[in-house]
Amino acid sequence: MADDAPDYATWLPVIGRSLAYLCLDVARKRDPDKYKEVLDKVKFLEGLGLPQADAAEAAGSTAESVRVARYNKSKAKKSGKKGSEKARARRR
């Protein structure tokens, strides 16, 4: 009872990750500006069903750096800063 899984079960995740990477490659060719950032690539791949670690690896990063980038992005939105002080002074 050591191995009840069929032979193809081990290859299905590999095929799924490969197809997701190919989809990302086609999407980047169609709209290169949209998928320039790593977080955008990871979000696209996660939308296809890849776990965060696999999506980060396919996007050319690590799961930890993606986690930190998401945290920093969420903090930037909450801080409410809209440009530098110099730019704000010009708007007055």
mmCIF file with all atom_site columns, C-alpha atoms in Angstrom:
data_model
loop_
_atom_site.group_PDB
_atom_site.id
_atom_site.type_symbol
_atom_site.label_atom_id
_atom_site.label_alt_id
_atom_site.label_comp_id
_atom_site.label_asym_id
_atom_site.label_entity_id
_atom_site.label_seq_id
_atom_site.pdbx_PDB_ins_code
_atom_site.Cartn_x
_atom_site.Cartn_y
_atom_site.Cartn_z
_atom_site.occupancy
_atom_site.B_iso_or_equiv
_atom_site.pdbx_formal_charge
_atom_site.auth_seq_id
_atom_site.auth_comp_id
_atom_site.auth_asym_id
_atom_site.auth_atom_id
_atom_site.pdbx_PDB_model_num
ATOM 1  C CA . MET A 1 1  ? 0.000  0.000  0.000   1.00 0.00 ? 1  MET A CA 1
ATOM 2  C CA . ALA A 1 2  ? 3.018  2.242  -0.457  1.00 0.00 ? 2  ALA A CA 1
ATOM 3  C CA . ASP A 1 3  ? 2.037  3.650  -3.855  1.00 0.00 ? 3  ASP A CA 1
ATOM 4  C CA . ASP A 1 4  ? -1.679 3.734  -4.696  1.00 0.00 ? 4  ASP A CA 1
ATOM 5  C CA . ALA A 1 5  ? -1.461 6.749  -7.012  1.00 0.00 ? 5  ALA A CA 1
ATOM 6  C CA . PRO A 1 6  ? -1.446 6.070  -10.758 1.00 0.00 ? 6  PRO A CA 1
ATOM 7  C CA . ASP A 1 7  ? 1.673  6.899  -12.759 1.00 0.00 ? 7  ASP A CA 1
ATOM 8  C CA . TYR A 1 8  ? 0.151  9.952  -14.449 1.00 0.00 ? 8  TYR A CA 1
ATOM 9  C CA . ALA A 1 9  ? -0.646 11.591 -11.094 1.00 0.00 ? 9  ALA A CA 1
ATOM 10 C CA . THR A 1 10 ? 2.997  12.531 -10.591 1.00 0.00 ? 10 THR A CA 1
ATOM 11 C CA . TRP A 1 11 ? 3.174  14.246 -13.981 1.00 0.00 ? 11 TRP A CA 1
ATOM 12 C CA . LEU A 1 12 ? -0.051 16.259 -13.793 1.00 0.00 ? 12 LEU A CA 1
ATOM 13 C CA . PRO A 1 13 ? 1.418  19.016 -11.570 1.00 0.00 ? 13 PRO A CA 1
ATOM 14 C CA . VAL A 1 14 ? 4.450  19.266 -13.854 1.00 0.00 ? 14 VAL A CA 1
ATOM 15 C CA . ILE A 1 15 ? 2.250  19.616 -16.920 1.00 0.00 ? 15 ILE A CA 1
ATOM 16 C CA . GLY A 1 16 ? 0.065  22.186 -15.153 1.00 0.00 ? 16 GLY A CA 1
ATOM 17 C CA . ARG A 1 17 ? 3.046  24.351 -14.139 1.00 0.00 ? 17 ARG A CA 1
ATOM 18 C CA . SER A 1 18 ? 4.485  24.128 -17.637 1.00 0.00 ? 18 SER A CA 1
ATOM 19 C CA . LEU A 1 19 ? 1.233  25.208 -19.243 1.00 0.00 ? 19 LEU A CA 1
ATOM 20 C CA . ALA A 1 20 ? 0.875  28.087 -16.784 1.00 0.00 ? 20 ALA A CA 1
ATOM 21 C CA . TYR A 1 21 ? 4.380  29.290 -17.622 1.00 0.00 ? 21 TYR A CA 1
ATOM 22 C CA . LEU A 1 22 ? 3.603  29.101 -21.355 1.00 0.00 ? 22 LEU A CA 1
ATOM 23 C CA . CYS A 1 23 ? 0.399  31.101 -20.775 1.00 0.00 ? 23 CYS A CA 1
ATOM 24 C CA . LEU A 1 24 ? 2.417  33.754 -18.956 1.00 0.00 ? 24 LEU A CA 1
ATOM 25 C CA . ASP A 1 25 ? 4.910  33.882 -21.818 1.00 0.00 ? 25 ASP A CA 1
ATOM 26 C CA . VAL A 1 26 ? 2.126  34.422 -24.371 1.00 0.00 ? 26 VAL A CA 1
ATOM 27 C CA . ALA A 1 27 ? 0.464  37.046 -22.170 1.00 0.00 ? 27 ALA A CA 1
ATOM 28 C CA . ARG A 1 28 ? 3.779  38.922 -21.816 1.00 0.00 ? 28 ARG A CA 1
ATOM 29 C CA . LYS A 1 29 ? 4.236  38.912 -25.593 1.00 0.00 ? 29 LYS A CA 1
ATOM 30 C CA . ARG A 1 30 ? 0.744  40.304 -26.167 1.00 0.00 ? 30 ARG A CA 1
ATOM 31 C CA . ASP A 1 31 ? 0.931  42.990 -23.489 1.00 0.00 ? 31 ASP A CA 1
ATOM 32 C CA . PRO A 1 32 ? 4.516  43.439 -22.220 1.00 0.00 ? 32 PRO A CA 1
ATOM 33 C CA . ASP A 1 33 ? 3.761  46.514 -20.089 1.00 0.00 ? 33 ASP A CA 1
ATOM 34 C CA . LYS A 1 34 ? 1.020  44.780 -18.118 1.00 0.00 ? 34 LYS A CA 1
ATOM 35 C CA . TYR A 1 35 ? 3.263  41.953 -16.891 1.00 0.00 ? 35 TYR A CA 1
ATOM 36 C CA . LYS A 1 36 ? 6.485  43.853 -16.347 1.00 0.00 ? 36 LYS A CA 1
ATOM 37 C CA . GLU A 1 37 ? 6.456  43.609 -12.540 1.00 0.00 ? 37 GLU A CA 1
ATOM 38 C CA . VAL A 1 38 ? 6.970  40.359 -10.650 1.00 0.00 ? 38 VAL A CA 1
ATOM 39 C CA . LEU A 1 39 ? 3.811  40.841 -8.583  1.00 0.00 ? 39 LEU A CA 1
ATOM 40 C CA . ASP A 1 40 ? 1.724  41.146 -11.745 1.00 0.00 ? 40 ASP A CA 1
ATOM 41 C CA . LYS A 1 41 ? 3.204  37.919 -13.100 1.00 0.00 ? 41 LYS A CA 1
ATOM 42 C CA . VAL A 1 42 ? 2.591  36.112 -9.815  1.00 0.00 ? 42 VAL A CA 1
ATOM 43 C CA . LYS A 1 43 ? -0.994 37.339 -9.658  1.00 0.00 ? 43 LYS A CA 1
ATOM 44 C CA . PHE A 1 44 ? -1.590 36.084 -13.213 1.00 0.00 ? 44 PHE A CA 1
ATOM 45 C CA . LEU A 1 45 ? -0.103 32.678 -12.441 1.00 0.00 ? 45 LEU A CA 1
ATOM 46 C CA . GLU A 1 46 ? -2.032 32.358 -9.188  1.00 0.00 ? 46 GLU A CA 1
ATOM 47 C CA . GLY A 1 47 ? -5.174 33.121 -11.165 1.00 0.00 ? 47 GLY A CA 1
ATOM 48 C CA . LEU A 1 48 ? -4.380 30.073 -13.267 1.00 0.00 ? 48 LEU A CA 1
ATOM 49 C CA . GLY A 1 49 ? -4.249 27.962 -10.102 1.00 0.00 ? 49 GLY A CA 1
ATOM 50 C CA . LEU A 1 50 ? -0.564 27.805 -9.211  1.00 0.00 ? 50 LEU A CA 1
ATOM 51 C CA . PRO A 1 51 ? 0.414  28.027 -5.550  1.00 0.00 ? 51 PRO A CA 1
ATOM 52 C CA . GLN A 1 52 ? 2.318  31.163 -4.548  1.00 0.00 ? 52 GLN A CA 1
ATOM 53 C CA . ALA A 1 53 ? 5.668  29.384 -4.321  1.00 0.00 ? 53 ALA A CA 1
ATOM 54 C CA . ASP A 1 54 ? 5.389  27.891 -7.809  1.00 0.00 ? 54 ASP A CA 1
ATOM 55 C CA . ALA A 1 55 ? 4.072  31.146 -9.265  1.00 0.00 ? 55 ALA A CA 1
ATOM 56 C CA . ALA A 1 56 ? 6.941  33.106 -7.751  1.00 0.00 ? 56 ALA A CA 1
ATOM 57 C CA . GLU A 1 57 ? 9.490  30.653 -9.124  1.00 0.00 ? 57 GLU A CA 1
ATOM 58 C CA . ALA A 1 58 ? 7.973  30.808 -12.618 1.00 0.00 ? 58 ALA A CA 1
ATOM 59 C CA . ALA A 1 59 ? 8.018  34.607 -12.433 1.00 0.00 ? 59 ALA A CA 1
ATOM 60 C CA . GLY A 1 60 ? 11.720 34.586 -11.596 1.00 0.00 ? 60 GLY A CA 1
ATOM 61 C CA . SER A 1 61 ? 11.520 35.263 -7.875  1.00 0.00 ? 61 SER A CA 1
ATOM 62 C CA . THR A 1 62 ? 11.079 33.493 -4.547  1.00 0.00 ? 62 THR A CA 1
ATOM 63 C CA . ALA A 1 63 ? 7.972  33.063 -2.434  1.00 0.00 ? 63 ALA A CA 1
ATOM 64 C CA . GLU A 1 64 ? 9.527  35.080 0.403   1.00 0.00 ? 64 GLU A CA 1
ATOM 65 C CA . SER A 1 65 ? 10.391 38.063 -1.799  1.00 0.00 ? 65 SER A CA 1
ATOM 66 C CA . VAL A 1 66 ? 6.873  38.033 -3.259  1.00 0.00 ? 66 VAL A CA 1
ATOM 67 C CA . ARG A 1 67 ? 5.434  38.008 0.258   1.00 0.00 ? 67 ARG A CA 1
ATOM 68 C CA . VAL A 1 68 ? 7.581  40.982 1.249   1.00 0.00 ? 68 VAL A CA 1
ATOM 69 C CA . ALA A 1 69 ? 6.734  42.876 -1.956  1.00 0.00 ? 69 ALA A CA 1
ATOM 70 C CA . ARG A 1 70 ? 3.011  42.370 -1.351  1.00 0.00 ? 70 ARG A CA 1
ATOM 71 C CA . TYR A 1 71 ? 3.398  43.563 2.219   1.00 0.00 ? 71 TYR A CA 1
ATOM 72 C CA . ASN A 1 72 ? 5.302  46.668 1.116   1.00 0.00 ? 72 ASN A CA 1
ATOM 73 C CA . LYS A 1 73 ? 2.747  47.405 -1.592  1.00 0.00 ? 73 LYS A CA 1
ATOM 74 C CA . SER A 1 74 ? -0.127 47.145 0.874   1.00 0.00 ? 74 SER A CA 1
ATOM 75 C CA . LYS A 1 75 ? 1.687  49.445 3.317   1.00 0.00 ? 75 LYS A CA 1
ATOM 76 C CA . ALA A 1 76 ? 2.314  51.991 0.542   1.00 0.00 ? 76 ALA A CA 1
ATOM 77 C CA . LYS A 1 77 ? -1.393 52.119 -0.255  1.00 0.00 ? 77 LYS A CA 1
ATOM 78 C CA . LYS A 1 78 ? -2.353 52.613 3.391   1.00 0.00 ? 78 LYS A CA 1
ATOM 79 C CA . SER A 1 79 ? 0.187  55.357 4.084   1.00 0.00 ? 79 SER A CA 1
ATOM 80 C CA . GLY A 1 80 ? -1.598 57.764 1.761   1.00 0.00 ? 80 GLY A CA 1
ATOM 81 C CA . LYS A 1 81 ? 1.542  59.473 0.534   1.00 0.00 ? 81 LYS A CA 1
ATOM 82 C CA . LYS A 1 82 ? 1.023  60.945 -2.907  1.00 0.00 ? 82 LYS A CA 1
ATOM 83 C CA . GLY A 1 83 ? 4.439  61.962 -4.143  1.00 0.00 ? 83 GLY A CA 1
ATOM 84 C CA . SER A 1 84 ? 7.199  63.960 -2.580  1.00 0.00 ? 84 SER A CA 1
ATOM 85 C CA . GLU A 1 85 ? 6.881  67.103 -0.497  1.00 0.00 ? 85 GLU A CA 1
ATOM 86 C CA . LYS A 1 86 ? 8.350  69.095 -3.356  1.00 0.00 ? 86 LYS A CA 1
ATOM 87 C CA . ALA A 1 87 ? 5.599  67.895 -5.700  1.00 0.00 ? 87 ALA A CA 1
ATOM 88 C CA . ARG A 1 88 ? 2.927  68.650 -3.112  1.00 0.00 ? 88 ARG A CA 1
ATOM 89 C CA . ALA A 1 89 ? 4.284  72.162 -2.682  1.00 0.00 ? 89 ALA A CA 1
ATOM 90 C CA . ARG A 1 90 ? 3.998  72.766 -6.434  1.00 0.00 ? 90 ARG A CA 1
ATOM 91 C CA . ARG A 1 91 ? 0.353  71.745 -6.380  1.00 0.00 ? 91 ARG A CA 1
ATOM 92 C CA . ARG A 1 92 ? -0.547 74.411 -3.786  1.00 0.00 ? 92 ARG A CA 1
#
